[in-house]
Tab-separated table of C-alpha atoms in Angstrom:
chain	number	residue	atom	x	y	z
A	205	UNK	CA	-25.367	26.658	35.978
A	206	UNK	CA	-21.950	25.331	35.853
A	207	UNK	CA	-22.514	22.768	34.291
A	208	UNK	CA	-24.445	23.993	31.307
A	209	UNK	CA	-21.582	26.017	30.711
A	210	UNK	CA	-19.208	23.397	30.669
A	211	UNK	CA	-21.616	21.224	28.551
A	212	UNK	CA	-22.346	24.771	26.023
A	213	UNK	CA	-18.330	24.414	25.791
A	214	UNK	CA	-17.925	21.079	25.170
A	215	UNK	CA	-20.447	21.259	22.296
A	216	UNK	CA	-19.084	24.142	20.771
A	217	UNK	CA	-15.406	22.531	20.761
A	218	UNK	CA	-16.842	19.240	19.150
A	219	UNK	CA	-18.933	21.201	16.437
A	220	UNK	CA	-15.553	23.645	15.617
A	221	UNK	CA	-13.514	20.004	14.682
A	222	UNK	CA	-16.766	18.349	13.333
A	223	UNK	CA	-14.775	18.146	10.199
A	224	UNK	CA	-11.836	16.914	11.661
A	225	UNK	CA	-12.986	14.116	13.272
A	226	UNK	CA	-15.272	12.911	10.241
A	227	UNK	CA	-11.445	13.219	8.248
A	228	UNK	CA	-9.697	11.397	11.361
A	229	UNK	CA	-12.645	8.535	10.625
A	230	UNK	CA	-11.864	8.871	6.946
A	231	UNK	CA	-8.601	7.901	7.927
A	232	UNK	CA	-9.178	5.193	10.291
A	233	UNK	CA	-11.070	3.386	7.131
A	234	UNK	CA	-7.959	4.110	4.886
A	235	UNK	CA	-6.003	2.161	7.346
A	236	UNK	CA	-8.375	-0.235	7.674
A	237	UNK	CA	-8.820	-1.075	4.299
A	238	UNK	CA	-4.845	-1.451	4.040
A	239	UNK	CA	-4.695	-3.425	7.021
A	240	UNK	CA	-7.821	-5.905	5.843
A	241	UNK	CA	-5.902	-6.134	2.670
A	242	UNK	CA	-3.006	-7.041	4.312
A	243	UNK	CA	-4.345	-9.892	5.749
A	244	UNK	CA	-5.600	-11.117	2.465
A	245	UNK	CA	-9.180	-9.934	2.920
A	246	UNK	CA	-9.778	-8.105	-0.168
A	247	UNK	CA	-13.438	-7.376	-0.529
A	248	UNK	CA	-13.013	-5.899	3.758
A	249	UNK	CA	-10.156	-3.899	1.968
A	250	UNK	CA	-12.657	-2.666	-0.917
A	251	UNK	CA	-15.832	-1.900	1.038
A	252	UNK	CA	-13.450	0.142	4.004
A	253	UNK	CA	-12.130	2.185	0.644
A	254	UNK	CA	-15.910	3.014	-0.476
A	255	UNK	CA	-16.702	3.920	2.821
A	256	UNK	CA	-14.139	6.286	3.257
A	257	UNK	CA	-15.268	7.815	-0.318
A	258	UNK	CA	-18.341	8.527	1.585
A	259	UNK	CA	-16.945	10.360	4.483
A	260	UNK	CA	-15.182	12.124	2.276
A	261	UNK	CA	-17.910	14.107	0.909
A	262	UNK	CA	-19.339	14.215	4.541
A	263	UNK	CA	-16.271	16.286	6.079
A	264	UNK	CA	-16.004	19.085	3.290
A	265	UNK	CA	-19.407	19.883	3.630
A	266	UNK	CA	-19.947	19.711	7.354
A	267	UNK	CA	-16.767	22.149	7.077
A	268	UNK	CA	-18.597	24.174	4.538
A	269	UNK	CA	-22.337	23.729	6.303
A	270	UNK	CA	-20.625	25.324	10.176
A	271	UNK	CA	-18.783	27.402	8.780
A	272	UNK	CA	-15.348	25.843	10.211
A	273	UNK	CA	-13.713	25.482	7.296
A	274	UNK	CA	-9.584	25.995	8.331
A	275	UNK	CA	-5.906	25.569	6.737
A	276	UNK	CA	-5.459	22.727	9.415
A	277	UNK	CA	-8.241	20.859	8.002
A	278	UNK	CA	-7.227	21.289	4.671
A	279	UNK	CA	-3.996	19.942	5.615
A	280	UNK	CA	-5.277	16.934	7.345
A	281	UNK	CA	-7.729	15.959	4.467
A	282	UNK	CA	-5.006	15.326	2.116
A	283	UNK	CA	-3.171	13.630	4.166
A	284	UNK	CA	-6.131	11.220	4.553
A	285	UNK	CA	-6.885	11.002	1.381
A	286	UNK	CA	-2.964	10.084	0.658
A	287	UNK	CA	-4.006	6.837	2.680
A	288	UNK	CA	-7.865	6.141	1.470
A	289	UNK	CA	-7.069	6.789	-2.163
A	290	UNK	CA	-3.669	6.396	-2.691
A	291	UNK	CA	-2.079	3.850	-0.905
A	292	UNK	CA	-5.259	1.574	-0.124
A	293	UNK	CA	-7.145	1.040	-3.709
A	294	UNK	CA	-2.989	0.341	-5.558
A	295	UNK	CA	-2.270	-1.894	-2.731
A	296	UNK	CA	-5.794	-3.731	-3.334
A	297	UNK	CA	-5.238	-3.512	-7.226
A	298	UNK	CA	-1.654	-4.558	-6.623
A	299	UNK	CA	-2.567	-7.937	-4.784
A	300	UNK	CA	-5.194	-8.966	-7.145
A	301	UNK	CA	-3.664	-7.971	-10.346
A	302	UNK	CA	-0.402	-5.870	-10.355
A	303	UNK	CA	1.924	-8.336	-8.503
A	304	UNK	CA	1.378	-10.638	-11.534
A	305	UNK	CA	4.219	-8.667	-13.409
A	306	UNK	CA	6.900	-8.229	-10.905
A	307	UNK	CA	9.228	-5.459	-10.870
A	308	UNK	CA	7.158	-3.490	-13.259
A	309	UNK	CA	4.019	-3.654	-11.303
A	310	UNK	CA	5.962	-2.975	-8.068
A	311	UNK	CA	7.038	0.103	-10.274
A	312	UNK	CA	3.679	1.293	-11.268
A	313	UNK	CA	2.309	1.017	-7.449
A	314	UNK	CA	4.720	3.544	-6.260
A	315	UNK	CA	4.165	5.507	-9.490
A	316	UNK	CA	0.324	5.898	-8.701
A	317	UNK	CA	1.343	6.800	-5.118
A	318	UNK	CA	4.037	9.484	-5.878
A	319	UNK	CA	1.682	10.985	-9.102
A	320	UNK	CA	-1.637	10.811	-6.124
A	321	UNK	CA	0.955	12.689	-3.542
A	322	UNK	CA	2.401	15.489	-5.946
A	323	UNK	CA	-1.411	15.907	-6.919
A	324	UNK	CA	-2.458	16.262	-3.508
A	325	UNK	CA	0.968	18.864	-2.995
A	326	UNK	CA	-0.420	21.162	-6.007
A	327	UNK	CA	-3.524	21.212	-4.452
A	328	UNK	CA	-2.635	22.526	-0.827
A	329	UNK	CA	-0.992	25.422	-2.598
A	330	UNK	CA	-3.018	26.322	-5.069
A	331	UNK	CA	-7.095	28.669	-4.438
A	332	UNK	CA	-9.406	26.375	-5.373
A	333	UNK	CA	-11.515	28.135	-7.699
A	334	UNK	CA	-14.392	25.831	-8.516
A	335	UNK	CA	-12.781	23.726	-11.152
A	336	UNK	CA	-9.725	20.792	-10.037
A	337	UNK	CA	-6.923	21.024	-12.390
A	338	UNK	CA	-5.896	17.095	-12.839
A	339	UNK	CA	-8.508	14.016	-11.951
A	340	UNK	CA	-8.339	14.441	-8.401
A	341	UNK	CA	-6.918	11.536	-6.329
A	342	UNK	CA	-10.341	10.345	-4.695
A	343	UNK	CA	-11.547	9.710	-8.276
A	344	UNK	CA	-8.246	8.046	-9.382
A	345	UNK	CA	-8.347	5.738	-6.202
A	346	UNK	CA	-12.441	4.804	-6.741
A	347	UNK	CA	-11.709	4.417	-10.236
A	348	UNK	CA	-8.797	1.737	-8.840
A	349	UNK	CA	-11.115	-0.017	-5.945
A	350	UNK	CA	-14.064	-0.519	-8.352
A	351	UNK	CA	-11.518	-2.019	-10.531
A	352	UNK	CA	-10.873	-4.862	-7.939
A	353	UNK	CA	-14.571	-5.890	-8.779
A	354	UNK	CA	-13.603	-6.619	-12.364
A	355	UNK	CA	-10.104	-8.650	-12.069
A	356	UNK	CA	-12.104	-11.807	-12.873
A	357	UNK	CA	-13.642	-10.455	-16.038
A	358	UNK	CA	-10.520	-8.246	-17.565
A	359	UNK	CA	-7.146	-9.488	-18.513
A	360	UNK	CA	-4.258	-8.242	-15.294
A	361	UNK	CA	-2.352	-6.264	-18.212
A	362	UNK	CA	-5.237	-3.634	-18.563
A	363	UNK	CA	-4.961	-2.506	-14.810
A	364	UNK	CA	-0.929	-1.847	-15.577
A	365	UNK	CA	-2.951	0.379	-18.532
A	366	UNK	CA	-5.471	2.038	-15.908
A	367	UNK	CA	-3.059	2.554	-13.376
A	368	UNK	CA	-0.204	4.496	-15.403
A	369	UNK	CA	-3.192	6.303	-17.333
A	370	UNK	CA	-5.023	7.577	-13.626
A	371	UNK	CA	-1.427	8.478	-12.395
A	372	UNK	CA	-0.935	10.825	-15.186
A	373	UNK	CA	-4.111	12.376	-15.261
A	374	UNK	CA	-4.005	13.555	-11.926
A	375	UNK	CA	-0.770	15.350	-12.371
A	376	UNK	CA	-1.815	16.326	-15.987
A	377	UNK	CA	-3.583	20.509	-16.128
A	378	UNK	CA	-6.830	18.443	-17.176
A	379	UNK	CA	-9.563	21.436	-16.024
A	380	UNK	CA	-12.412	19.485	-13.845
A	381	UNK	CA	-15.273	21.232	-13.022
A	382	UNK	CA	-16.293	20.441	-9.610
A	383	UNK	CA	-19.833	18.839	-9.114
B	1003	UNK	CA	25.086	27.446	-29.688
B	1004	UNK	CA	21.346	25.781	-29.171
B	1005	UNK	CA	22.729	22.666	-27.867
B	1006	UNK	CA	24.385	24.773	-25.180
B	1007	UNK	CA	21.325	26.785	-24.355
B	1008	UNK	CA	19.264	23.711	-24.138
B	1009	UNK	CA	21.423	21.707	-21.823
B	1010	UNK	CA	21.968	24.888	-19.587
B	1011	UNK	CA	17.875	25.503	-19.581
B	1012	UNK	CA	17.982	21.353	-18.353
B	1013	UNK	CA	20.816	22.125	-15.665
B	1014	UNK	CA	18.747	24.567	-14.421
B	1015	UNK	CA	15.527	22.636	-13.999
B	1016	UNK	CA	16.752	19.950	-12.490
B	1017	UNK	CA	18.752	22.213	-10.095
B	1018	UNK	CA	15.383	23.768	-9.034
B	1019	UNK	CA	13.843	20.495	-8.440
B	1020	UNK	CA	16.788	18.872	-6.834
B	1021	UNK	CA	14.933	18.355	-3.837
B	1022	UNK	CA	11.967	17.512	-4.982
B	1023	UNK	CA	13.214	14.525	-6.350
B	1024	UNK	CA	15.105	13.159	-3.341
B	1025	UNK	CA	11.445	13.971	-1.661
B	1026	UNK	CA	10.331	11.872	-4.624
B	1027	UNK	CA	12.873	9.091	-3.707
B	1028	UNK	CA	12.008	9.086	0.123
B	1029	UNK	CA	8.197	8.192	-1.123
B	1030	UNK	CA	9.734	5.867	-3.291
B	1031	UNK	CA	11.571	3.784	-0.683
B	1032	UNK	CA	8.652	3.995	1.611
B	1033	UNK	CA	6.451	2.359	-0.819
B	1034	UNK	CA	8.753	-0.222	-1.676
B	1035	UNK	CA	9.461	-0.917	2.121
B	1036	UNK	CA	5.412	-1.194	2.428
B	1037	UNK	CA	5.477	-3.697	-0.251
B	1038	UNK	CA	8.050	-5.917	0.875
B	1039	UNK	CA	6.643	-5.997	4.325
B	1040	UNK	CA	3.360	-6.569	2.335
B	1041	UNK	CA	5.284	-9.631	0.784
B	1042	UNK	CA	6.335	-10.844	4.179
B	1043	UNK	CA	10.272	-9.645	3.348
B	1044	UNK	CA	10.406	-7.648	6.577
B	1045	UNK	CA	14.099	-7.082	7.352
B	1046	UNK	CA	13.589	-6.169	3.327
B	1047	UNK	CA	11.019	-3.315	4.584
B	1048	UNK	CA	13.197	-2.292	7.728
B	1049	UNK	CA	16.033	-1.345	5.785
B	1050	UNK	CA	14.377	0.228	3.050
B	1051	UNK	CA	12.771	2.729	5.903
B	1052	UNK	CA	16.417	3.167	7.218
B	1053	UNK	CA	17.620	4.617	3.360
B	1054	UNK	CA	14.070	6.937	3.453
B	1055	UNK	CA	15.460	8.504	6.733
B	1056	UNK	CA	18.689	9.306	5.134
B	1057	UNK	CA	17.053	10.762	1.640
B	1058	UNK	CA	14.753	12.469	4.084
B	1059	UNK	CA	18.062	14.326	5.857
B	1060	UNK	CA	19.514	15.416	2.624
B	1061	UNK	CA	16.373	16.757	0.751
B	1062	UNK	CA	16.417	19.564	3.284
B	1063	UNK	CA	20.002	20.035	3.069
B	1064	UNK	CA	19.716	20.702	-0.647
B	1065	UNK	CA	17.018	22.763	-0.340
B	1066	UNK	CA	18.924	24.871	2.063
B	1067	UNK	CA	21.927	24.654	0.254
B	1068	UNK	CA	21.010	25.390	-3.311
B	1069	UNK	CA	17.923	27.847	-1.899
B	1070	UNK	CA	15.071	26.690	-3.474
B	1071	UNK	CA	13.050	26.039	-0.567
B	1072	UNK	CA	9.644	26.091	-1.414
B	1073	UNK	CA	5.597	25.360	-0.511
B	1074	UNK	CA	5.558	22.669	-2.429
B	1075	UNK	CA	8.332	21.056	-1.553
B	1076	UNK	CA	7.280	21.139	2.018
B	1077	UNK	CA	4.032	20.052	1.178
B	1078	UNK	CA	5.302	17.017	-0.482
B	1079	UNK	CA	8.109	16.005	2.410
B	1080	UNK	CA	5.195	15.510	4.607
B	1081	UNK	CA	3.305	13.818	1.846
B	1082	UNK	CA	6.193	11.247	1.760
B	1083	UNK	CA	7.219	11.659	5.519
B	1084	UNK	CA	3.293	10.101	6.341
B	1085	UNK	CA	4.203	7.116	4.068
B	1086	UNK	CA	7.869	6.212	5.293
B	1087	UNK	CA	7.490	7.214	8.890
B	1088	UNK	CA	4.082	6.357	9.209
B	1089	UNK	CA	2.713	3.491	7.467
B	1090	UNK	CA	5.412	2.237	6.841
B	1091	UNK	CA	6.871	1.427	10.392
B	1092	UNK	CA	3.383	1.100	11.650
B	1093	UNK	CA	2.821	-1.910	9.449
B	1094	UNK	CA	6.588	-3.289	10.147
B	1095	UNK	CA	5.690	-3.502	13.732
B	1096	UNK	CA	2.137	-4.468	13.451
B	1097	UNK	CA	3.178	-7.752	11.216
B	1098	UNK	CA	5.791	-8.758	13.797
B	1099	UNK	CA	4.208	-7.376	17.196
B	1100	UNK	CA	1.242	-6.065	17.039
B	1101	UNK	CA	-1.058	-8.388	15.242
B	1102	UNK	CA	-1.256	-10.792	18.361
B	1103	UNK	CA	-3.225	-8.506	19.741
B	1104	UNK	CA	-6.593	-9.016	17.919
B	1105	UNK	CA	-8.368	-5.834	17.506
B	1106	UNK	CA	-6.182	-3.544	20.114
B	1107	UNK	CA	-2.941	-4.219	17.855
B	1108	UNK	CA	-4.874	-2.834	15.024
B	1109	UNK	CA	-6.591	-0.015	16.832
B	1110	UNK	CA	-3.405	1.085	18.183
B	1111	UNK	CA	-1.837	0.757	14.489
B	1112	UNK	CA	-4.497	3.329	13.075
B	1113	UNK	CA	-3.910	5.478	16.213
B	1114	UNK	CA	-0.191	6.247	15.808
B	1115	UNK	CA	-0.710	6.610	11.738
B	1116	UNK	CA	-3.791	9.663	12.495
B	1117	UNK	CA	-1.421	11.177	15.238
B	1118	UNK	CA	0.944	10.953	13.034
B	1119	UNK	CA	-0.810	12.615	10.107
B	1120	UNK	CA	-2.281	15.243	12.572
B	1121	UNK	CA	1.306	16.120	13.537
B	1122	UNK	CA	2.218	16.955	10.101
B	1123	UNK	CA	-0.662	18.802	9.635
B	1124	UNK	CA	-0.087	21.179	12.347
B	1125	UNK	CA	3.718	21.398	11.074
B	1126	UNK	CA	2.105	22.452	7.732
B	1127	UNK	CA	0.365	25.825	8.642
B	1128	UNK	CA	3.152	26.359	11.433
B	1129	UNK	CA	6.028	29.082	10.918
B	1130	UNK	CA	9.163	27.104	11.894
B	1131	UNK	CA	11.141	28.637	14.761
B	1132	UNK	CA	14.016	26.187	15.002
B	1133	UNK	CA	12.290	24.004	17.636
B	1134	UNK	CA	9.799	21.566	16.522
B	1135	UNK	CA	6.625	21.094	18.543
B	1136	UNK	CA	5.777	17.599	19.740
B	1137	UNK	CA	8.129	14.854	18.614
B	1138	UNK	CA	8.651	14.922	14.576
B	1139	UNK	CA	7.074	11.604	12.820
B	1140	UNK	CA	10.627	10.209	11.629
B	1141	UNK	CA	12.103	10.621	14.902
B	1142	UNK	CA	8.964	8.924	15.910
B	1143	UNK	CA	9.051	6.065	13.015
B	1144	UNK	CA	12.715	5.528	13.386
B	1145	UNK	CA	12.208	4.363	16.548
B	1146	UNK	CA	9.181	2.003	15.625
B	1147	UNK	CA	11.350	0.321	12.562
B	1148	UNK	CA	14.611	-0.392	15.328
B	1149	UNK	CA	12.115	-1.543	17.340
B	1150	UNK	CA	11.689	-4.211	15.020
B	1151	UNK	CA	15.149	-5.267	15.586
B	1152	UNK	CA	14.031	-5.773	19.322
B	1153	UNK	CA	11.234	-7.920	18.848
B	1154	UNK	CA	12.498	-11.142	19.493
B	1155	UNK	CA	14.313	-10.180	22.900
B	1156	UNK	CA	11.168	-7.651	24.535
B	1157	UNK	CA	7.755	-9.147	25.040
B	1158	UNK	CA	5.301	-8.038	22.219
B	1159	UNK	CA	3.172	-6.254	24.856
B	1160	UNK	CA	6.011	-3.433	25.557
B	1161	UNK	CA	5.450	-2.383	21.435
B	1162	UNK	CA	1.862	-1.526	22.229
B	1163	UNK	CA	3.278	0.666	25.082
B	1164	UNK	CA	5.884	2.191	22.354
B	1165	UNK	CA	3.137	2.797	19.800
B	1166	UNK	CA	0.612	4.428	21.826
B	1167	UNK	CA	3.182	6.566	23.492
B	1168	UNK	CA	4.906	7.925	20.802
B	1169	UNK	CA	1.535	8.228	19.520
B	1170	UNK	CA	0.817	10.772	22.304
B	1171	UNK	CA	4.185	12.353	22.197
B	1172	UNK	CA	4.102	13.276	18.444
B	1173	UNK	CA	0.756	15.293	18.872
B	1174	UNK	CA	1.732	16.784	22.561
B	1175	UNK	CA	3.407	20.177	23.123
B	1176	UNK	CA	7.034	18.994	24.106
B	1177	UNK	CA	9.253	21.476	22.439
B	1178	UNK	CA	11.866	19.832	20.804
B	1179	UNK	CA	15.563	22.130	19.425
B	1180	UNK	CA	16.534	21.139	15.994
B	1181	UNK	CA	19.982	19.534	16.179
C-alpha cells in the first residue's frame, strides 16, 4: 500500500514537470549542436538544431495537453531557445559562411544573438494573445540551420543579407499569427 | 528651439535605456568571448568573460541609480547572464579541461549550462529579498573562467569535480546575502 503511494507520487511529480524536462532535453540538443559544431562537425551541429525544433513543439503542448502550463516554464523555454536558436544555428552559419568576412561577420553573429535575446525579453513580458509580434526566434534560427544546407550553392555574402534581415524581423512589431 | 527639444527627447531615451545597453554590452562580450574560444584564442575568451562580469556589476548599479529598473531589463540580464556565465565559461573550460574526457566532459558541460539556465529561471518569477537562493550563475562562471588560469598546475579531473559541483550548488537552496 505504501508503495503505490509512493509510486502514485512519483508519477504525479514527473507528469507536473513533463514540460520541463522535454525543455531541459531541448536544451541538452542546443548544447549539443554547439558543442558538435565546435569540434568541426557541422551536419551533427545541424541535425541536434532540427531536433531541438522538434521538442520544441513537444514541450508547449504537453504543457498545454496536462494542464501544467507555469511562469517557471515559460521562463526556462526561452532560455532554451536562447541556446537552440540563437546561439547554435549563427555559430553553424558563422563557421561555414560568416567567418569569411572577419570583423563584420563576427559583428553580425552577436547582432543575431542580442536581436534573438531582446525578442525572447519582449516576449516573457508581454500576454500572448494568439498572434507573435516579430518572427519569433525558433523560426529565425531554422531559417539559419537550413541555411547551412545551401552554403555550397549560394554566394557567403547572402547569409551576411539573411542574417541582419532575420535579426531585425524578430525585433520588428511584424504581427504573426500563430499556427 | 526644436533642436533643443529634440536633443532633450534623445537625452531622455537613452537615459531610460542606460541599462539596457550595458545589458546589451555584457551579451556582447559574451559572444565575442564564445567566438574567440571558438577560434582557439582562449586567454582571448577568458578575458573577454572577465569585462562581461564588470558590465554585468554596473548595469544594476545604473538601474538603481537612475531608477529605471524594469521587467525587461531583468529579463534580458539573465538573457545575457546565460551566455557570459554560462556558455561561455562552460566552453572555456571544456576546450582546455574537459574535452579529455570523451563523452563525461561533454555531459557534464550540458549539465552545468541547464542548471545554470534553471537557476535563472527560478530567479525570474522570484521576488528578490536581498539574499539570493542557490549560488548566482556569475559567481558560479567566474569561478569556471579563473579556473582556466589553473589548468596547467591541477589535474584536469579536479574541473569535472568543479563543474558538477557548482552545477549542484547553483540550483540548491543555500541562501546566499547580497554583498
Amino acid at each position: 500500500m505504501f508503495m503505490l503511494e509512493s509510486v502514485s507520487s512519483t508519477v504525479k511529480k514527473v507528469k507536473s514537470q513533463a514540460a520541463n524536462i522535454l525543455t531541459l532535453v531541448n536544451l541538452s540538443l542546443g548544447s549539443l549542436a554547439l558543442l558538435f559544431i565546435f569540434k568541426g562537425s557541422l551536419t551533427a551541429g545541424f541535425v541536434f538544431i532540427v531536433l531541438a525544433a522538434l521538442f520544441d513543439r513537444f514541450d508547449g503542448m504537453v504543457a498545454r495537453k496536462l494542464q501544467i502550463e507555469s511562469e517557471f516554464g515559460k521562463q526556462l523555454d526561452s532560455l532554451c531557445d536562447l541556446i537552440s536558436f540563437g546561439i547554435a544555428p549563427a555559430f553553424l552559419l558563422y563557421q561555414t559562411a560568416l567567418s569569411d568576412f572577419g570583423i563584420p561577420g563576427m559583428l553580425f553573429t552577436i547582432i543575431y544573438i542580442a536581436c534573438g535575446a531582446i525578442r525572447l525579453a519582449r516576449f516573457n513580458i508581454t500576454e500572448f494573445t494568439g498572434a507573435f509580434v516579430g518572427v519569433p526566434i525558433t523560426v529565425a534560427g531554422c531559417i539559419l540551420a537550413v541555411g547551412y544546407l545551401l552554403v555550397p550553392v549560394i554566394p557567403s555574402f547572402v547569409f551576411m543579407f539573411i542574417t541582419i534581415l532575420l535579426s531585425f524581423l524578430m525585433i520588428s512589431t511584424l504581427s504573426i499569427q500563430k499556427r
